[in-house]
Coordinates of C-alpha atoms in Angstrom, one line a residue:
M159 CA -5.4 55.5 -100.7
L160 CA -2.8 53.1 -99.3
N161 CA -1.8 50.1 -101.3
K162 CA -0.4 46.9 -99.7
T163 CA 3.2 48.1 -100.1
N164 CA 2.6 51.5 -98.5
L165 CA 0.6 49.9 -95.7
R166 CA 3.3 47.4 -95.0
R167 CA 5.9 50.3 -94.9
S168 CA 3.6 52.3 -92.5
M169 CA 3.3 49.4 -90.2
T170 CA 7.0 48.9 -90.2
I171 CA 7.6 52.5 -89.3
L172 CA 5.0 52.3 -86.5
V173 CA 6.5 49.1 -85.1
F174 CA 10.0 50.8 -85.2
L175 CA 8.7 53.9 -83.4
F176 CA 6.9 51.8 -80.8
S177 CA 10.1 49.7 -80.3
A178 CA 12.2 52.9 -80.0
T179 CA 9.8 54.3 -77.5
Q180 CA 9.9 51.2 -75.5
F181 CA 13.7 51.1 -75.6
S182 CA 13.9 54.7 -74.5
F183 CA 11.5 54.1 -71.7
S184 CA 13.3 51.1 -70.4
Q185 CA 16.7 52.9 -70.6
N186 CA 15.5 55.7 -68.3
N187 CA 13.6 53.5 -65.8
F188 CA 16.0 50.8 -64.6
K189 CA 14.5 50.6 -61.1
V190 CA 17.0 50.1 -58.3
T191 CA 16.2 49.4 -54.7
G192 CA 18.6 48.9 -51.8
K193 CA 19.5 49.5 -48.2
I194 CA 22.4 51.4 -46.6
T195 CA 23.8 50.6 -43.2
D196 CA 26.9 51.4 -41.2
A197 CA 29.6 48.9 -40.3
T198 CA 27.5 47.6 -37.3
G199 CA 24.5 47.0 -39.5
K200 CA 22.6 50.0 -38.3
P201 CA 20.4 51.6 -41.0
L202 CA 21.4 55.1 -42.1
E203 CA 18.5 57.5 -42.5
G204 CA 18.9 60.5 -44.8
A205 CA 21.9 59.2 -46.8
T206 CA 22.1 60.7 -50.3
V207 CA 21.8 58.3 -53.2
Q208 CA 22.6 59.8 -56.6
V209 CA 22.9 58.4 -60.1
K210 CA 26.3 59.6 -61.3
G211 CA 26.2 62.0 -64.2
T212 CA 22.5 62.8 -63.7
A213 CA 20.3 64.9 -61.5
A214 CA 18.5 61.8 -60.2
A215 CA 18.9 61.6 -56.5
T216 CA 17.0 60.4 -53.4
A217 CA 17.5 60.0 -49.7
T218 CA 17.2 56.8 -47.6
K219 CA 14.2 56.2 -45.3
T220 CA 14.2 55.5 -41.6
D221 CA 15.1 51.8 -42.2
G222 CA 17.9 52.8 -44.6
S223 CA 16.0 51.7 -47.7
F224 CA 15.8 53.6 -51.0
E225 CA 14.4 53.4 -54.4
I226 CA 15.7 55.2 -57.5
N227 CA 15.4 55.0 -61.3
A228 CA 18.7 54.8 -63.3
P229 CA 19.2 55.2 -67.0
S230 CA 20.6 51.7 -67.3
G231 CA 21.8 48.7 -65.4
N232 CA 25.3 49.9 -66.0
S233 CA 24.8 53.1 -64.1
I234 CA 26.9 54.1 -61.1
L235 CA 25.3 55.1 -57.7
V236 CA 27.1 57.7 -55.6
I237 CA 26.4 57.3 -51.9
S238 CA 27.2 60.0 -49.4
Y239 CA 26.4 60.6 -45.7
V240 CA 27.7 63.0 -43.1
G241 CA 30.5 61.5 -41.2
F242 CA 31.0 58.6 -43.6
L243 CA 33.2 58.0 -46.7
E244 CA 31.5 58.7 -50.0
Q245 CA 31.2 55.5 -52.1
E246 CA 30.6 54.8 -55.8
I247 CA 28.7 51.6 -56.5
P248 CA 28.6 50.2 -60.1
L249 CA 25.2 48.5 -60.6
K250 CA 26.4 45.9 -63.2
G251 CA 22.8 45.0 -63.9
Q252 CA 21.8 44.5 -60.3
A253 CA 18.3 45.7 -59.4
H254 CA 18.9 45.5 -55.7
V255 CA 22.0 46.5 -53.7
S256 CA 23.1 46.4 -50.1
I257 CA 25.7 49.0 -49.2
T258 CA 27.8 49.4 -46.1
L259 CA 29.4 52.8 -45.4
N260 CA 32.6 53.2 -43.5
S261 CA 32.6 55.8 -40.7
L262 CA 35.0 58.7 -40.9
A263 CA 35.2 58.7 -37.1
N264 CA 35.7 55.1 -36.2
S265 CA 37.4 53.1 -39.0
L266 CA 41.2 52.6 -38.8
D267 CA 41.3 52.2 -42.5
D268 CA 39.5 55.5 -42.9
V269 CA 41.0 58.6 -44.2
V270 CA 41.7 61.6 -41.9
V271 CA 42.5 65.1 -42.9
V272 CA 46.1 66.2 -42.3
G273 CA 48.0 69.3 -43.1
Y274 CA 48.9 68.4 -46.7
G275 CA 46.0 66.2 -47.6
T276 CA 44.6 62.9 -46.3
R277 CA 46.1 59.8 -44.8
K278 CA 44.9 56.5 -43.4
K279 CA 44.6 56.4 -39.7
T280 CA 46.7 53.2 -39.6
D281 CA 49.5 55.3 -41.2
V282 CA 49.5 58.0 -38.6
T283 CA 51.4 57.0 -35.5
G284 CA 50.7 60.0 -33.3
V285 CA 47.5 61.3 -31.7
V286 CA 44.7 61.4 -34.2
S287 CA 41.1 61.5 -33.2
S288 CA 38.0 62.4 -35.2
I289 CA 34.4 63.2 -34.6
S290 CA 31.7 63.9 -37.0
G291 CA 29.7 67.1 -37.1
E292 CA 26.5 65.1 -36.4
K293 CA 27.9 63.7 -33.1
L294 CA 29.3 67.1 -32.2
R295 CA 25.8 68.6 -32.4
S296 CA 24.1 65.7 -30.5
V297 CA 24.5 67.6 -27.2
P298 CA 23.6 71.4 -27.2
T299 CA 26.5 73.6 -26.0
T300 CA 27.2 77.3 -26.0
N301 CA 30.2 77.1 -28.2
L302 CA 32.1 74.8 -30.5
T303 CA 35.1 74.2 -28.2
S304 CA 32.9 73.2 -25.3
A305 CA 31.3 70.6 -27.6
L306 CA 34.7 68.9 -27.9
Q307 CA 34.8 68.4 -24.1
G308 CA 34.8 64.7 -23.3
R309 CA 34.5 63.7 -27.0
I310 CA 38.1 63.3 -27.9
P311 CA 40.7 61.5 -25.7
G312 CA 43.6 63.6 -24.5
L313 CA 41.8 66.9 -25.3
E314 CA 41.1 69.2 -22.4
V315 CA 38.7 72.2 -22.5
R316 CA 39.0 74.9 -19.9
A317 CA 36.5 77.7 -19.6
N318 CA 38.1 81.2 -19.9
S319 CA 35.3 82.7 -17.8
Y320 CA 31.7 82.2 -16.8
R321 CA 30.8 85.3 -18.8
P322 CA 28.7 84.8 -21.9
G323 CA 30.8 84.8 -25.1
S324 CA 34.1 84.3 -23.2
G325 CA 34.8 80.9 -25.0
A326 CA 37.2 78.3 -23.8
R327 CA 40.8 77.1 -24.1
V328 CA 41.7 73.8 -25.6
I329 CA 44.8 71.9 -24.6
I330 CA 45.9 68.6 -26.2
R331 CA 47.5 66.2 -23.7
G332 CA 48.7 68.7 -21.1
N333 CA 50.8 71.9 -21.1
R334 CA 54.0 72.0 -23.1
S335 CA 55.3 75.4 -22.0
L336 CA 55.3 77.4 -18.8
N337 CA 55.8 80.8 -20.5
T338 CA 54.0 80.6 -23.8
G339 CA 50.5 79.5 -24.9
N340 CA 49.6 75.9 -25.1
E341 CA 46.6 76.1 -27.4
P342 CA 46.6 74.1 -30.6
L343 CA 46.5 75.5 -34.1
Y344 CA 43.0 75.7 -35.6
V345 CA 42.7 75.0 -39.3
V346 CA 39.5 75.4 -41.2
D347 CA 39.4 73.6 -44.6
G348 CA 43.2 73.6 -44.7
I349 CA 43.7 77.2 -43.8
P350 CA 45.0 78.3 -40.3
V351 CA 42.7 80.8 -38.6
S352 CA 44.0 83.3 -36.1
Y353 CA 40.9 83.6 -33.9
T354 CA 38.4 81.5 -32.1
I355 CA 36.5 78.7 -33.8
D356 CA 33.5 79.4 -31.5
D357 CA 32.2 81.9 -34.2
M358 CA 31.4 78.9 -36.4
N359 CA 27.9 77.6 -37.0
P360 CA 27.8 74.0 -35.7
L361 CA 25.6 73.0 -38.6
D362 CA 28.5 74.0 -41.0
I363 CA 30.8 71.4 -39.5
E364 CA 31.4 68.2 -41.4
S365 CA 34.0 66.7 -39.1
V366 CA 36.7 67.6 -36.6
D367 CA 40.1 65.9 -36.6
V368 CA 42.6 66.4 -33.8
L369 CA 46.2 65.9 -35.0
K370 CA 49.3 65.4 -33.0
D371 CA 51.4 63.3 -35.3
A372 CA 54.6 65.0 -36.4
S373 CA 54.1 64.1 -40.0
A374 CA 50.5 65.2 -40.0
T375 CA 51.3 68.7 -38.6
A376 CA 54.6 69.1 -40.4
I377 CA 53.3 71.5 -43.0
Y378 CA 52.4 74.0 -40.2
G379 CA 55.9 74.1 -38.6
V380 CA 56.2 75.3 -35.0
R381 CA 52.6 76.5 -35.0
G382 CA 51.5 72.9 -34.9
A383 CA 53.7 72.0 -31.9
N384 CA 50.8 72.0 -29.6
G385 CA 48.6 70.0 -31.9
V386 CA 46.2 70.9 -34.7
V387 CA 42.5 70.9 -34.6
Q388 CA 41.5 70.4 -38.3
I389 CA 37.9 71.4 -39.1
T390 CA 36.3 70.4 -42.4
T391 CA 33.1 72.3 -43.3
R392 CA 30.1 70.9 -45.1
K393 CA 30.0 71.0 -48.8
G394 CA 27.0 70.9 -51.1
R395 CA 26.0 67.5 -52.4
A396 CA 24.6 66.6 -55.8
G397 CA 20.9 65.9 -55.7
K398 CA 17.8 67.6 -54.5
V399 CA 17.8 70.6 -52.2
S400 CA 18.4 69.7 -48.5
V401 CA 17.3 72.0 -45.7
Q402 CA 18.3 71.3 -42.1
Y403 CA 17.4 73.3 -39.0
E404 CA 18.4 72.9 -35.4
G405 CA 17.3 75.1 -32.5
S406 CA 17.3 74.9 -28.8
T407 CA 16.5 77.0 -25.7
S408 CA 18.0 76.3 -22.3
F409 CA 17.8 77.9 -18.9
D410 CA 20.8 78.5 -16.7
N411 CA 20.9 78.9 -12.9
I412 CA 23.6 78.7 -10.2
L413 CA 23.4 75.2 -8.8
K414 CA 24.1 76.4 -5.3
N415 CA 24.9 79.8 -3.8
L416 CA 28.0 80.2 -1.6
P417 CA 27.1 79.0 1.9
V418 CA 27.0 82.2 4.0
F419 CA 25.4 83.1 7.4
N420 CA 22.2 85.1 7.3
A421 CA 22.0 88.2 9.4
P422 CA 21.0 86.7 12.8
Q423 CA 23.5 83.8 12.3
L424 CA 26.4 86.1 11.6
A425 CA 25.5 88.3 14.6
D426 CA 25.4 85.3 16.9
S427 CA 28.8 84.0 15.6
W428 CA 30.4 87.4 16.3
R429 CA 28.8 87.5 19.8
Q430 CA 30.0 83.9 20.6
A431 CA 33.5 84.8 19.6
F432 CA 33.4 87.9 21.8
F433 CA 32.0 85.9 24.7
A434 CA 34.7 83.3 24.3
D435 CA 37.3 86.0 24.6
R436 CA 35.6 87.4 27.7
V437 CA 35.5 83.9 29.3
Y438 CA 39.2 83.7 28.7
N439 CA 39.7 87.1 30.3
F440 CA 37.4 86.1 33.2
A441 CA 39.7 83.1 34.0
Q442 CA 42.6 85.5 34.2
S443 CA 40.9 88.2 36.2
T444 CA 37.8 88.9 38.3
T445 CA 35.8 90.5 35.4
A446 CA 32.7 88.4 34.9
P447 CA 31.3 88.0 31.4
N448 CA 27.7 89.2 31.3
N449 CA 26.8 88.6 27.7
Y450 CA 26.4 84.9 27.2
F451 CA 23.0 85.9 26.0
P452 CA 22.4 88.8 23.7
N453 CA 23.1 92.0 25.6
A454 CA 22.4 95.5 24.2
A455 CA 25.2 97.2 26.1
A456 CA 27.8 94.7 24.8
D457 CA 26.4 94.6 21.3
V458 CA 26.6 98.4 20.9
K459 CA 30.3 98.1 21.5
L460 CA 30.7 94.9 19.4
F461 CA 28.9 96.3 16.4
G462 CA 30.2 99.8 16.5
G463 CA 27.2 101.7 17.8
N464 CA 29.4 104.2 19.7
T465 CA 31.2 105.0 16.5
G466 CA 28.2 105.4 14.3
N467 CA 28.9 102.1 12.5
A468 CA 26.0 101.1 10.2
M469 CA 26.0 97.5 11.5
W470 CA 24.6 98.5 14.8
S471 CA 21.7 100.3 13.2
F472 CA 20.5 96.9 11.9
I473 CA 21.4 94.8 15.0
K474 CA 19.6 97.2 17.4
N475 CA 16.3 96.4 15.7
A476 CA 16.3 93.0 17.6
Y477 CA 16.0 94.9 20.9
Q478 CA 13.2 96.9 22.5
F479 CA 14.8 99.9 24.3
T480 CA 13.4 101.8 27.2
T481 CA 16.0 104.6 27.6
F482 CA 19.5 105.6 26.6
N483 CA 21.7 106.3 29.6
T484 CA 23.7 109.3 28.5
A485 CA 25.9 109.2 31.6
T486 CA 27.2 105.7 30.8
N487 CA 26.6 106.0 27.1
T488 CA 24.7 102.7 27.1
Y489 CA 21.4 101.5 25.9
I490 CA 18.9 100.1 28.4
A491 CA 16.8 97.4 26.9
T492 CA 13.6 95.8 28.0
K493 CA 14.3 92.7 30.1
R494 CA 12.9 89.2 30.1
P495 CA 13.2 86.6 32.8
T496 CA 15.5 83.7 32.2
T497 CA 14.2 80.1 32.1
A498 CA 15.2 77.3 34.4
E499 CA 17.2 75.7 31.6
E500 CA 19.1 79.0 30.9
R501 CA 19.9 79.4 34.6
A502 CA 21.1 75.8 34.8
L503 CA 23.3 76.3 31.8
L504 CA 24.9 79.4 33.3
A505 CA 25.6 77.5 36.5
N506 CA 27.2 74.6 34.6
L507 CA 29.5 77.1 32.8
G508 CA 30.5 78.6 36.2
L509 CA 29.0 81.9 35.3
P510 CA 26.9 84.2 37.4
V511 CA 23.3 83.0 37.3
L512 CA 21.2 85.8 35.9
T513 CA 17.4 86.0 36.7
E514 CA 16.8 88.3 33.7
V515 CA 18.4 89.2 30.4
D516 CA 17.8 91.7 27.6
A517 CA 14.8 90.8 25.4
Y518 CA 16.2 89.9 22.0
D519 CA 14.2 88.9 18.8
P520 CA 16.5 88.0 15.9
S521 CA 13.6 87.9 13.4
R522 CA 13.5 91.7 13.6
I523 CA 17.0 92.1 12.1
Q524 CA 16.4 93.2 8.5
G525 CA 18.8 91.1 6.4
F526 CA 19.5 91.3 2.7
D527 CA 20.2 88.6 0.1
W528 CA 23.3 90.1 -1.6
Q529 CA 24.0 87.0 -3.7
G530 CA 20.4 86.8 -4.9
A531 CA 20.4 90.5 -5.9
A532 CA 23.4 89.8 -8.2
I533 CA 22.0 86.9 -10.2
R534 CA 19.1 86.0 -12.4
Q535 CA 17.9 83.1 -14.5
G536 CA 20.0 82.9 -17.6
I537 CA 18.6 81.9 -21.0
T538 CA 20.5 80.6 -24.0
S539 CA 18.8 80.4 -27.4
T540 CA 20.4 78.8 -30.5
H541 CA 19.0 78.7 -34.0
N542 CA 21.0 77.3 -37.0
I543 CA 19.9 76.5 -40.5
N544 CA 21.8 74.9 -43.4
L545 CA 20.7 74.6 -47.1
S546 CA 22.6 72.6 -49.6
A547 CA 22.2 71.5 -53.2
G548 CA 24.2 70.6 -56.2
S549 CA 24.9 68.7 -59.3
D550 CA 27.9 67.2 -61.0
K551 CA 29.0 70.7 -62.0
I552 CA 28.0 72.9 -59.0
K553 CA 27.8 72.1 -55.3
S554 CA 26.9 74.7 -52.8
S555 CA 26.0 75.0 -49.1
F556 CA 24.5 78.0 -47.3
G557 CA 24.4 78.4 -43.5
G558 CA 23.0 80.9 -41.1
G559 CA 23.1 81.0 -37.3
Y560 CA 21.7 83.0 -34.4
F561 CA 23.0 82.6 -30.8
K562 CA 21.8 84.6 -27.8
Q563 CA 22.9 84.1 -24.2
K564 CA 21.7 86.1 -21.3
G565 CA 24.1 85.6 -18.4
I566 CA 23.2 84.6 -14.9
E567 CA 24.7 87.9 -13.7
Y568 CA 22.9 91.1 -14.4
G569 CA 24.5 93.2 -17.1
Q570 CA 26.1 90.2 -18.9
D571 CA 25.0 88.9 -22.3
Y572 CA 26.2 87.8 -25.7
T573 CA 24.6 87.9 -29.2
R574 CA 26.1 86.4 -32.4
Y575 CA 24.9 86.3 -36.0
S576 CA 26.6 84.2 -38.6
V577 CA 26.2 83.5 -42.3
S578 CA 28.4 81.2 -44.5
N579 CA 28.7 79.8 -48.0
N580 CA 30.7 76.9 -49.3
S581 CA 30.6 76.3 -53.1
E582 CA 32.5 74.2 -55.6
F583 CA 32.4 74.6 -59.4
K584 CA 33.6 72.0 -61.9
L585 CA 34.6 74.3 -64.7
A586 CA 36.1 71.6 -66.8
K587 CA 37.1 68.0 -66.5
F588 CA 40.5 69.0 -65.3
L589 CA 39.7 72.3 -63.5
T590 CA 37.8 72.9 -60.2
F591 CA 37.2 76.2 -58.4
G592 CA 35.8 76.6 -54.9
S593 CA 35.3 78.9 -52.0
G594 CA 34.3 78.9 -48.4
I595 CA 33.4 82.2 -46.8
S596 CA 31.9 83.0 -43.3
Y597 CA 30.8 86.3 -41.8
V598 CA 30.2 86.7 -38.1
N599 CA 28.8 89.7 -36.1
S600 CA 28.8 89.6 -32.4
V601 CA 28.1 91.9 -29.4
Q602 CA 29.3 91.0 -25.9
N603 CA 28.3 92.9 -22.8
V604 CA 31.0 92.0 -20.4
G605 CA 29.3 93.5 -17.4
P606 CA 30.5 94.0 -13.8
S607 CA 31.5 91.2 -11.5
L608 CA 28.5 91.5 -9.2
Y609 CA 28.4 88.0 -7.7
G610 CA 31.9 88.0 -6.3
N611 CA 31.4 91.5 -4.9
A612 CA 28.1 90.5 -3.3
S613 CA 29.6 87.5 -1.6
G614 CA 31.8 89.7 0.5
Q615 CA 29.0 91.8 1.9
L616 CA 27.7 91.4 5.5
P617 CA 24.1 90.0 5.4
F618 CA 22.7 92.5 7.8
T619 CA 23.7 95.5 5.7
Q620 CA 21.6 97.1 3.0
P621 CA 22.5 98.4 -0.5
Y622 CA 20.5 101.7 0.2
D623 CA 20.6 104.0 3.2
S624 CA 17.6 105.2 5.1
T625 CA 16.9 108.0 2.6
G626 CA 16.8 105.5 -0.3
K627 CA 20.2 106.7 -1.6
F628 CA 22.6 104.1 -2.9
D629 CA 25.2 103.3 -0.2
L630 CA 28.7 102.7 -1.7
Y631 CA 30.1 101.5 1.7
P632 CA 27.2 99.8 3.5
N633 CA 29.7 98.2 6.0
D634 CA 31.3 101.5 6.8
D635 CA 34.5 99.9 5.4
Q636 CA 36.0 101.5 2.2
Q637 CA 37.7 98.2 1.5
I638 CA 34.3 96.5 1.0
I639 CA 32.5 98.3 -1.8
N640 CA 28.8 97.9 -2.8
G641 CA 29.0 97.0 -6.5
L642 CA 25.3 96.4 -7.2
N643 CA 24.9 99.9 -8.7
D644 CA 27.5 99.0 -11.3
V645 CA 24.6 97.5 -13.4
N646 CA 23.5 101.0 -14.0
T647 CA 26.8 102.9 -13.9
V648 CA 29.4 100.6 -15.6
F649 CA 29.3 99.9 -19.4
N650 CA 31.7 97.5 -21.2
E651 CA 30.6 96.4 -24.6
I652 CA 32.6 94.7 -27.3
K653 CA 31.4 94.6 -30.9
A654 CA 33.2 92.4 -33.4
N655 CA 32.9 91.8 -37.1
R656 CA 34.8 88.9 -38.7
I657 CA 35.3 87.5 -42.2
F658 CA 37.2 84.3 -42.7
G659 CA 37.5 81.7 -45.4
N660 CA 39.3 80.7 -48.6
V661 CA 39.2 80.4 -52.3
Y662 CA 41.0 77.7 -54.3
A663 CA 41.6 76.3 -57.7
E664 CA 42.6 72.8 -58.5
V665 CA 44.0 71.6 -61.8
T666 CA 44.6 68.0 -62.9
L667 CA 47.9 68.1 -64.8
L668 CA 48.4 64.4 -65.5
K669 CA 46.8 61.2 -64.3
G670 CA 47.4 61.2 -60.6
L671 CA 49.1 64.6 -60.6
R672 CA 47.1 67.6 -59.2
Y673 CA 48.1 71.2 -58.5
K674 CA 46.1 73.2 -56.0
A675 CA 46.4 76.9 -55.2
V676 CA 44.6 78.2 -52.0
F677 CA 44.3 81.7 -50.7
G678 CA 42.9 82.1 -47.2
I679 CA 42.0 85.2 -45.1
D680 CA 41.0 85.9 -41.5
S681 CA 40.0 89.5 -40.9
R682 CA 38.6 90.8 -37.6
N683 CA 37.5 94.2 -36.4
T684 CA 36.6 94.9 -32.8
R685 CA 35.3 98.0 -31.1
Q686 CA 35.2 98.1 -27.3
G687 CA 33.5 100.9 -25.5
T688 CA 33.7 101.5 -21.7
F689 CA 32.1 103.9 -19.3
N690 CA 32.5 104.1 -15.5
G691 CA 30.1 106.4 -13.7
A692 CA 30.9 108.5 -10.7
A693 CA 28.7 106.3 -8.5
S694 CA 30.3 103.1 -9.7
S695 CA 32.6 100.9 -7.6
V696 CA 35.4 101.7 -10.1
R697 CA 35.2 105.5 -9.6
Q698 CA 33.9 105.6 -6.0
G699 CA 32.7 109.2 -6.3
A700 CA 35.4 110.5 -8.6
L701 CA 34.7 111.9 -12.0
A702 CA 33.2 109.5 -14.5
N703 CA 35.5 108.3 -17.3
A704 CA 34.9 106.7 -20.7
G705 CA 37.1 105.1 -23.4
Q706 CA 37.0 103.4 -26.7
T707 CA 39.4 100.9 -28.3
V708 CA 39.4 99.9 -31.9
T709 CA 41.4 96.9 -33.2
N710 CA 41.8 95.8 -36.8
S711 CA 43.7 92.7 -37.6
L712 CA 44.2 90.7 -40.8
S713 CA 46.0 87.5 -41.5
W714 CA 46.3 85.7 -44.8
V715 CA 48.0 82.7 -46.3
Y716 CA 48.7 81.5 -49.8
N717 CA 49.5 77.8 -50.4
N718 CA 50.7 76.0 -53.5
L719 CA 50.2 72.3 -53.2
L720 CA 51.2 69.5 -55.6
Y721 CA 49.6 66.1 -55.2
Y722 CA 50.7 62.8 -56.8
D723 CA 48.5 59.8 -56.2
F724 CA 49.6 56.3 -57.3
K725 CA 49.2 52.8 -56.2
I726 CA 51.8 50.1 -55.8
K727 CA 50.7 46.5 -56.3
K728 CA 50.1 44.5 -53.2
D729 CA 53.0 42.2 -53.8
H730 CA 55.5 45.0 -53.8

């Protein structure tokens, strides 16, 4: 049984507990709302808002607004967004905040990545241009270097080849040497890489900085003489798990084939040239030209019928023959009467007026579309995914990519798979450890050059003879080879495996004084297999041959960097 004293004590305890509960509840539910925009006032959707020191995080809506619960009105919000500087905003009791983020790509007061750290753009006097990964991915392209085309002033991208997987060359503000390479140095997360950056998953890119300033590239020595393309990869961010996927499929076709004559047009052009020559001879002698109109006896000579040339075997289909005169070794074709207009034309030309000429039907010439036989509709498919998450102690980002390009020429294609991981661990207040590793597997079928070969073929010839056998020399000219069979007889495949990345440790020695050790590696293994069959344009009936080339290469770098950050008062 409770007396008054005990009851009074119990009520006091209950009131205290209730007050403590209310205090605890209020401390963990300081509601904060706000809006995040860029420098132009445009809302930023998907910006990460985290309460520093906690796991509480959210993302902005389409209009840039957000809502989050903080432990107290004295909490600090950490705002981050791809392509923008990360900011820390002390609440100072404010329940509503408006935040403007500065763009990495556009602000002159912004920080750019240089060889030995970061600098303000206003402090860099040479060529410095930046582009965020988001803008880089806004237009689908087949490779990373092509995505830079037209995005950065002074940077020129030249395709190495039209073949899938061939990549492109990058030149910053023109050539600097006639004898040596002019490509810039590629640096990924502070580590120079020896091979193409086209292996990288575009979703893994945070930003690209192009450096030409002497001080910015000084740490790389002569390797930076042609400029430096500095790539910063995405890191995990504190807060909830973020998953991003990008995919596209495109179709490729030749915009316009090379303009060439079809079979009847080419035959007529040859005939007209032959006639013009005979008109000239007629002016010099008494030999009258008799083939202004198609004439079988003249065509058999013009197109090699007397020598067994294959061209005549196609042209003769336009005529209807009655007999073959063995005495004169000429064909006698069916005649047709000339029209009044044709007789008037002959008279105006000062030529004998013929009442009949050989019947000729050009539609009966069996032509072949050599260019069309060499090409197909190309298809390019790209699928990339990125997963990131983190806290104050651990931040990690995982990426995966698939790229498949079927070339517009038969026998040419390229496939690439890539995986990557970028992690950072805060082991202690003064010690940070991190790594960024990527693995790429690719297969390139180089294939034969069918289109260029096909463009040199005569349109009234066929790739196969009358028996259906592949004809290596359809023009009866061993200088003009039929290469269409190379799709089945030529094999040239390049398989590559590549691992590149870095590990680092950073120690804060004193206030403003940091030491960073970085070890980077770029390892690549390629295996190229070739086969040229006996019926290929390479061997031309000789024995088939085959070969294999294996290349292993490894480059590594170890950097020791010491940073000292300090501020001088504005009046000094």
